[in-house]
Amino acid sequence: MVLSKRALGFIGAALLASAAVGWTLLWNLAAGQSEKIVEAWILRERSFGRIWSCPARTIEGFPFAIEMACSKPGFEGMIFGRHFAGNLGGFRATADVFHPTAVTVRLGAPFAVSADTRDANFELAWQDLRIVLDGLPQKVWRVTISGDTLSWHGALEELGSVSGDSARLAAEAASRAEDGTYDFNVAIDAARLSDLDRLLGKGLPADIAAHGTVTKAAFDPNLTLPQNMDNWRRAGGELELADLSLT
């Protein structure tokens, strides 16, 4: 049987329409999965005592990506034993349709928080900041952070006044075992840190790099930094530096 050109054209159009409908359904399923991933992250943060809000949430990116964005996310929770509240300038999370468990997050500056007691505050600004999370929603096994033109300033009662800036930050932490063992790499380029300035002199940018492994890593936001460090020490936690440099 020989089909006419008209019949072939009709069949081709029907196949294309079916493919378009199927892809739309697939994208919607992936979009729903990505939204579940973000919700899972918000719930995970809540379990640590950190509450995030994501107002005016939108989902875009059709047909090959899932992009979730919200304007000026809010933050509330415990950090080093103090209750803080603050917000971000913006939030956008992107995932590939074929690999929704790897999420790239871009954050809008600044990130500003202050304690209820008004004696502690912190603000971090940047030109570009990207975070890649691998393993959502079940378990994040690797976190990669990269940022350009960062600056920070603030005050904490335990640490006093802190400030500094850096041309670039690159950091990665990957889980190696279930007991809190992480391999890490950190590189900070052209950094100006207030403590280093007092030690080495004003106007000396520093390149800082570290590579190693930390074991028994855990963090309780309800405890202060010294208390967390003491718990880590008692648990047998170790910091193994394979390389450390300050230029």
mmCIF file of C-alpha atoms in Angstrom:
data_model
loop_
_atom_site.group_PDB
_atom_site.id
_atom_site.type_symbol
_atom_site.label_atom_id
_atom_site.label_comp_id
_atom_site.label_asym_id
_atom_site.label_seq_id
_atom_site.Cartn_x
_atom_site.Cartn_y
_atom_site.Cartn_z
ATOM 1 C CA MET A 1 0.000 0.000 0.000
ATOM 2 C CA VAL A 2 1.407 3.384 -1.021
ATOM 3 C CA LEU A 3 0.424 6.366 1.109
ATOM 4 C CA SER A 4 -0.260 9.662 -0.497
ATOM 5 C CA LYS A 5 1.788 12.746 0.339
ATOM 6 C CA ARG A 6 -1.216 14.121 2.180
ATOM 7 C CA ALA A 7 -1.484 11.006 4.332
ATOM 8 C CA LEU A 8 2.243 11.034 5.061
ATOM 9 C CA GLY A 9 2.055 14.678 6.041
ATOM 10 C CA PHE A 10 -0.861 13.951 8.352
ATOM 11 C CA ILE A 11 1.004 11.067 10.006
ATOM 12 C CA GLY A 12 4.146 13.218 10.407
ATOM 13 C CA ALA A 13 2.136 16.037 11.972
ATOM 14 C CA ALA A 14 0.443 13.576 14.324
ATOM 15 C CA LEU A 15 3.801 12.151 15.400
ATOM 16 C CA LEU A 16 5.199 15.627 16.018
ATOM 17 C CA ALA A 17 2.129 16.584 18.016
ATOM 18 C CA SER A 18 2.418 13.398 20.082
ATOM 19 C CA ALA A 19 6.101 14.070 20.704
ATOM 20 C CA ALA A 20 5.347 17.652 21.774
ATOM 21 C CA VAL A 21 2.611 16.487 24.152
ATOM 22 C CA GLY A 22 4.877 13.763 25.551
ATOM 23 C CA TRP A 23 7.759 16.202 26.078
ATOM 24 C CA THR A 24 5.434 18.692 27.775
ATOM 25 C CA LEU A 25 4.283 15.961 30.156
ATOM 26 C CA LEU A 26 7.899 14.979 30.816
ATOM 27 C CA TRP A 27 8.870 18.609 31.525
ATOM 28 C CA ASN A 28 5.950 19.030 33.906
ATOM 29 C CA LEU A 29 6.955 15.864 35.752
ATOM 30 C CA ALA A 30 10.541 17.114 35.997
ATOM 31 C CA ALA A 31 9.308 20.537 37.138
ATOM 32 C CA GLY A 32 7.286 18.870 39.857
ATOM 33 C CA GLN A 33 10.338 16.852 40.918
ATOM 34 C CA SER A 34 12.475 20.005 41.063
ATOM 35 C CA GLU A 35 9.913 21.743 43.220
ATOM 36 C CA LYS A 36 9.971 18.718 45.532
ATOM 37 C CA ILE A 37 13.760 19.021 45.694
ATOM 38 C CA VAL A 38 13.547 22.657 46.788
ATOM 39 C CA GLU A 39 10.841 21.795 49.308
ATOM 40 C CA ALA A 40 13.032 18.954 50.616
ATOM 41 C CA TRP A 41 15.938 21.371 51.035
ATOM 42 C CA ILE A 42 13.707 23.851 52.885
ATOM 43 C CA LEU A 43 12.518 21.030 55.177
ATOM 44 C CA ARG A 44 16.123 19.892 55.701
ATOM 45 C CA GLU A 45 17.130 23.419 56.679
ATOM 46 C CA ARG A 46 14.130 23.576 59.008
ATOM 47 C CA SER A 47 15.412 20.434 60.760
ATOM 48 C CA PHE A 48 18.585 22.399 61.529
ATOM 49 C CA GLY A 49 16.553 25.279 62.918
ATOM 50 C CA ARG A 50 16.915 27.451 59.807
ATOM 51 C CA ILE A 51 13.646 28.603 58.216
ATOM 52 C CA TRP A 52 13.666 29.903 54.631
ATOM 53 C CA SER A 53 10.793 31.537 52.769
ATOM 54 C CA CYS A 54 10.583 31.756 48.981
ATOM 55 C CA PRO A 55 7.981 34.406 48.046
ATOM 56 C CA ALA A 56 6.582 34.922 44.530
ATOM 57 C CA ARG A 57 7.889 31.514 43.401
ATOM 58 C CA THR A 58 7.949 30.849 39.643
ATOM 59 C CA ILE A 59 8.940 27.810 37.532
ATOM 60 C CA GLU A 60 10.288 28.360 34.007
ATOM 61 C CA GLY A 61 12.896 26.945 31.604
ATOM 62 C CA PHE A 62 10.780 24.860 29.209
ATOM 63 C CA PRO A 63 11.738 22.776 27.261
ATOM 64 C CA PHE A 64 15.197 21.573 28.421
ATOM 65 C CA ALA A 65 15.692 23.080 31.888
ATOM 66 C CA ILE A 66 13.798 23.646 35.091
ATOM 67 C CA GLU A 67 14.306 27.100 36.604
ATOM 68 C CA MET A 68 12.755 27.990 39.922
ATOM 69 C CA ALA A 69 13.058 31.558 41.162
ATOM 70 C CA CYS A 70 11.747 33.663 43.990
ATOM 71 C CA SER A 71 12.197 37.276 44.985
ATOM 72 C CA LYS A 72 14.057 38.230 48.145
ATOM 73 C CA PRO A 73 13.967 34.951 50.114
ATOM 74 C CA GLY A 74 13.744 35.344 53.864
ATOM 75 C CA PHE A 75 15.796 33.591 56.537
ATOM 76 C CA GLU A 76 15.190 32.970 60.225
ATOM 77 C CA GLY A 77 16.985 30.617 62.559
ATOM 78 C CA MET A 78 19.807 29.791 64.910
ATOM 79 C CA ILE A 79 23.442 30.432 63.994
ATOM 80 C CA PHE A 80 26.100 29.717 66.630
ATOM 81 C CA GLY A 81 23.542 29.773 69.431
ATOM 82 C CA ARG A 82 21.912 33.072 68.449
ATOM 83 C CA HIS A 83 18.620 33.691 66.700
ATOM 84 C CA PHE A 84 19.143 35.573 63.424
ATOM 85 C CA ALA A 85 16.788 36.928 60.766
ATOM 86 C CA GLY A 86 17.619 38.274 57.331
ATOM 87 C CA ASN A 87 17.142 37.927 53.601
ATOM 88 C CA LEU A 88 18.781 37.405 50.211
ATOM 89 C CA GLY A 89 18.577 39.684 47.203
ATOM 90 C CA GLY A 90 17.250 36.865 45.014
ATOM 91 C CA PHE A 91 17.248 33.130 44.327
ATOM 92 C CA ARG A 92 17.271 31.032 41.150
ATOM 93 C CA ALA A 93 17.723 27.245 41.037
ATOM 94 C CA THR A 94 18.250 25.451 37.713
ATOM 95 C CA ALA A 95 18.243 21.729 36.932
ATOM 96 C CA ASP A 96 18.561 19.813 33.673
ATOM 97 C CA VAL A 97 15.431 17.871 32.707
ATOM 98 C CA PHE A 98 17.503 14.696 32.320
ATOM 99 C CA HIS A 99 19.436 15.163 35.587
ATOM 100 C CA PRO A 100 17.139 16.814 38.138
ATOM 101 C CA THR A 101 19.182 15.719 41.185
ATOM 102 C CA ALA A 102 22.023 18.135 40.307
ATOM 103 C CA VAL A 103 20.852 21.681 41.024
ATOM 104 C CA THR A 104 22.701 24.908 40.268
ATOM 105 C CA VAL A 105 21.712 27.767 42.564
ATOM 106 C CA ARG A 106 22.448 31.419 41.827
ATOM 107 C CA LEU A 107 21.982 33.829 44.697
ATOM 108 C CA GLY A 108 21.277 37.524 44.435
ATOM 109 C CA ALA A 109 23.276 39.847 46.672
ATOM 110 C CA PRO A 110 23.357 40.803 49.421
ATOM 111 C CA PHE A 111 22.840 38.246 52.174
ATOM 112 C CA ALA A 112 22.205 40.234 55.348
ATOM 113 C CA VAL A 113 21.383 38.875 58.807
ATOM 114 C CA SER A 114 21.177 40.379 62.264
ATOM 115 C CA ALA A 115 20.586 38.896 65.712
ATOM 116 C CA ASP A 116 17.481 39.652 67.722
ATOM 117 C CA THR A 117 19.717 41.096 70.429
ATOM 118 C CA ARG A 118 21.137 43.626 67.924
ATOM 119 C CA ASP A 119 24.690 42.911 69.081
ATOM 120 C CA ALA A 120 25.563 40.710 66.105
ATOM 121 C CA ASN A 121 25.103 41.363 62.403
ATOM 122 C CA PHE A 122 26.660 40.302 59.132
ATOM 123 C CA GLU A 123 26.374 41.209 55.462
ATOM 124 C CA LEU A 124 27.896 39.394 52.499
ATOM 125 C CA ALA A 125 27.840 40.889 48.996
ATOM 126 C CA TRP A 126 29.108 39.584 45.661
ATOM 127 C CA GLN A 127 29.002 40.145 41.939
ATOM 128 C CA ASP A 128 28.298 36.513 41.083
ATOM 129 C CA LEU A 129 27.763 33.535 43.385
ATOM 130 C CA ARG A 130 26.912 30.017 42.250
ATOM 131 C CA ILE A 131 26.311 26.873 44.309
ATOM 132 C CA VAL A 132 26.014 23.392 42.780
ATOM 133 C CA LEU A 133 24.309 20.705 44.891
ATOM 134 C CA ASP A 134 24.660 17.059 43.850
ATOM 135 C CA GLY A 135 22.427 14.358 45.299
ATOM 136 C CA LEU A 136 19.190 16.192 46.055
ATOM 137 C CA PRO A 137 16.694 15.443 47.454
ATOM 138 C CA GLN A 138 17.818 12.270 49.281
ATOM 139 C CA LYS A 139 21.337 13.218 50.344
ATOM 140 C CA VAL A 140 23.669 15.961 49.208
ATOM 141 C CA TRP A 141 27.011 14.257 48.643
ATOM 142 C CA ARG A 142 28.871 17.137 47.022
ATOM 143 C CA VAL A 143 28.659 20.934 47.280
ATOM 144 C CA THR A 144 30.579 23.268 44.982
ATOM 145 C CA ILE A 145 30.713 27.040 45.518
ATOM 146 C CA SER A 146 32.198 29.663 43.207
ATOM 147 C CA GLY A 147 31.945 33.421 43.521
ATOM 148 C CA ASP A 148 33.451 36.643 42.194
ATOM 149 C CA THR A 149 34.037 40.033 43.816
ATOM 150 C CA LEU A 150 32.946 39.149 47.334
ATOM 151 C CA SER A 151 32.932 41.449 50.343
ATOM 152 C CA TRP A 152 31.748 41.025 53.902
ATOM 153 C CA HIS A 153 31.487 43.006 57.103
ATOM 154 C CA GLY A 154 29.813 42.669 60.442
ATOM 155 C CA ALA A 155 30.302 42.071 64.135
ATOM 156 C CA LEU A 156 29.960 39.081 66.446
ATOM 157 C CA GLU A 157 30.441 39.278 70.189
ATOM 158 C CA GLU A 158 32.783 36.264 70.215
ATOM 159 C CA LEU A 159 34.895 37.396 67.250
ATOM 160 C CA GLY A 160 34.558 41.170 67.340
ATOM 161 C CA SER A 161 34.444 43.179 64.132
ATOM 162 C CA VAL A 162 35.026 41.195 60.933
ATOM 163 C CA SER A 163 35.447 42.498 57.402
ATOM 164 C CA GLY A 164 37.178 41.690 54.170
ATOM 165 C CA ASP A 165 36.868 41.132 50.463
ATOM 166 C CA SER A 166 38.105 38.758 47.802
ATOM 167 C CA ALA A 167 38.367 38.740 44.017
ATOM 168 C CA ARG A 168 37.321 35.107 43.765
ATOM 169 C CA LEU A 169 36.247 32.159 45.909
ATOM 170 C CA ALA A 170 36.198 28.497 44.879
ATOM 171 C CA ALA A 171 35.304 25.735 47.339
ATOM 172 C CA GLU A 172 34.207 22.118 47.158
ATOM 173 C CA ALA A 173 33.241 19.550 49.779
ATOM 174 C CA ALA A 174 32.442 15.921 48.946
ATOM 175 C CA SER A 175 31.151 13.268 51.322
ATOM 176 C CA ARG A 176 33.350 10.165 51.506
ATOM 177 C CA ALA A 177 31.569 8.190 54.239
ATOM 178 C CA GLU A 178 28.388 8.138 56.283
ATOM 179 C CA ASP A 179 30.229 9.133 59.463
ATOM 180 C CA GLY A 180 30.710 12.771 58.460
ATOM 181 C CA THR A 181 33.975 12.449 56.514
ATOM 182 C CA TYR A 182 34.414 15.122 53.845
ATOM 183 C CA ASP A 183 37.195 15.898 51.392
ATOM 184 C CA PHE A 184 37.480 19.616 50.741
ATOM 185 C CA ASN A 185 39.249 22.149 48.550
ATOM 186 C CA VAL A 186 39.207 25.899 49.200
ATOM 187 C CA ALA A 187 40.864 28.680 47.221
ATOM 188 C CA ILE A 188 40.476 32.411 47.933
ATOM 189 C CA ASP A 189 42.169 34.802 45.518
ATOM 190 C CA ALA A 190 43.278 38.373 46.266
ATOM 191 C CA ALA A 191 41.685 38.413 49.696
ATOM 192 C CA ARG A 192 41.936 41.344 52.087
ATOM 193 C CA LEU A 193 41.115 40.260 55.628
ATOM 194 C CA SER A 194 40.997 42.657 58.566
ATOM 195 C CA ASP A 195 42.895 40.239 60.851
ATOM 196 C CA LEU A 196 45.614 39.664 58.250
ATOM 197 C CA ASP A 197 45.879 43.410 57.654
ATOM 198 C CA ARG A 198 46.553 43.955 61.346
ATOM 199 C CA LEU A 199 49.208 41.245 61.277
ATOM 200 C CA LEU A 200 50.916 41.856 57.925
ATOM 201 C CA GLY A 201 50.114 45.462 57.139
ATOM 202 C CA LYS A 202 47.460 47.356 55.213
ATOM 203 C CA GLY A 203 46.747 46.724 51.561
ATOM 204 C CA LEU A 204 48.302 43.277 51.196
ATOM 205 C CA PRO A 205 46.004 40.995 49.169
ATOM 206 C CA ALA A 206 46.490 37.323 49.985
ATOM 207 C CA ASP A 207 45.933 34.127 48.016
ATOM 208 C CA ILE A 208 44.794 31.355 50.361
ATOM 209 C CA ALA A 209 44.414 27.687 49.436
ATOM 210 C CA ALA A 210 43.707 24.539 51.446
ATOM 211 C CA HIS A 211 43.073 20.908 50.605
ATOM 212 C CA GLY A 212 42.351 18.074 52.997
ATOM 213 C CA THR A 213 39.838 15.933 54.857
ATOM 214 C CA VAL A 214 37.658 16.556 57.883
ATOM 215 C CA THR A 215 36.119 13.685 59.879
ATOM 216 C CA LYS A 216 33.128 13.538 62.231
ATOM 217 C CA ALA A 217 31.847 16.788 60.749
ATOM 218 C CA ALA A 218 28.647 17.976 62.451
ATOM 219 C CA PHE A 219 27.072 21.313 63.243
ATOM 220 C CA ASP A 220 24.402 22.209 65.786
ATOM 221 C CA PRO A 221 23.097 25.750 65.104
ATOM 222 C CA ASN A 222 21.777 25.972 68.669
ATOM 223 C CA LEU A 223 25.341 25.861 70.031
ATOM 224 C CA THR A 224 28.055 28.493 69.855
ATOM 225 C CA LEU A 225 31.133 28.008 67.690
ATOM 226 C CA PRO A 226 33.357 27.007 70.669
ATOM 227 C CA GLN A 227 30.715 24.503 71.820
ATOM 228 C CA ASN A 228 30.499 22.979 68.344
ATOM 229 C CA MET A 229 34.278 22.724 68.182
ATOM 230 C CA ASP A 230 34.395 21.064 71.608
ATOM 231 C CA ASN A 231 31.732 18.510 70.609
ATOM 232 C CA TRP A 232 33.670 17.784 67.406
ATOM 233 C CA ARG A 233 36.869 17.250 69.409
ATOM 234 C CA ARG A 234 35.153 14.909 71.892
ATOM 235 C CA ALA A 235 33.681 12.883 69.008
ATOM 236 C CA GLY A 236 37.199 12.251 67.724
ATOM 237 C CA GLY A 237 36.954 14.625 64.784
ATOM 238 C CA GLU A 238 40.142 15.391 62.898
ATOM 239 C CA LEU A 239 41.299 17.897 60.320
ATOM 240 C CA GLU A 240 43.899 16.436 57.973
ATOM 241 C CA LEU A 241 45.561 19.060 55.776
ATOM 242 C CA ALA A 242 47.175 17.707 52.638
ATOM 243 C CA ASP A 243 48.145 21.213 51.548
ATOM 244 C CA LEU A 244 47.865 24.736 52.964
ATOM 245 C CA SER A 245 49.291 27.908 51.482
ATOM 246 C CA LEU A 246 49.145 31.630 52.159
ATOM 247 C CA THR A 247 50.777 33.933 49.642
#
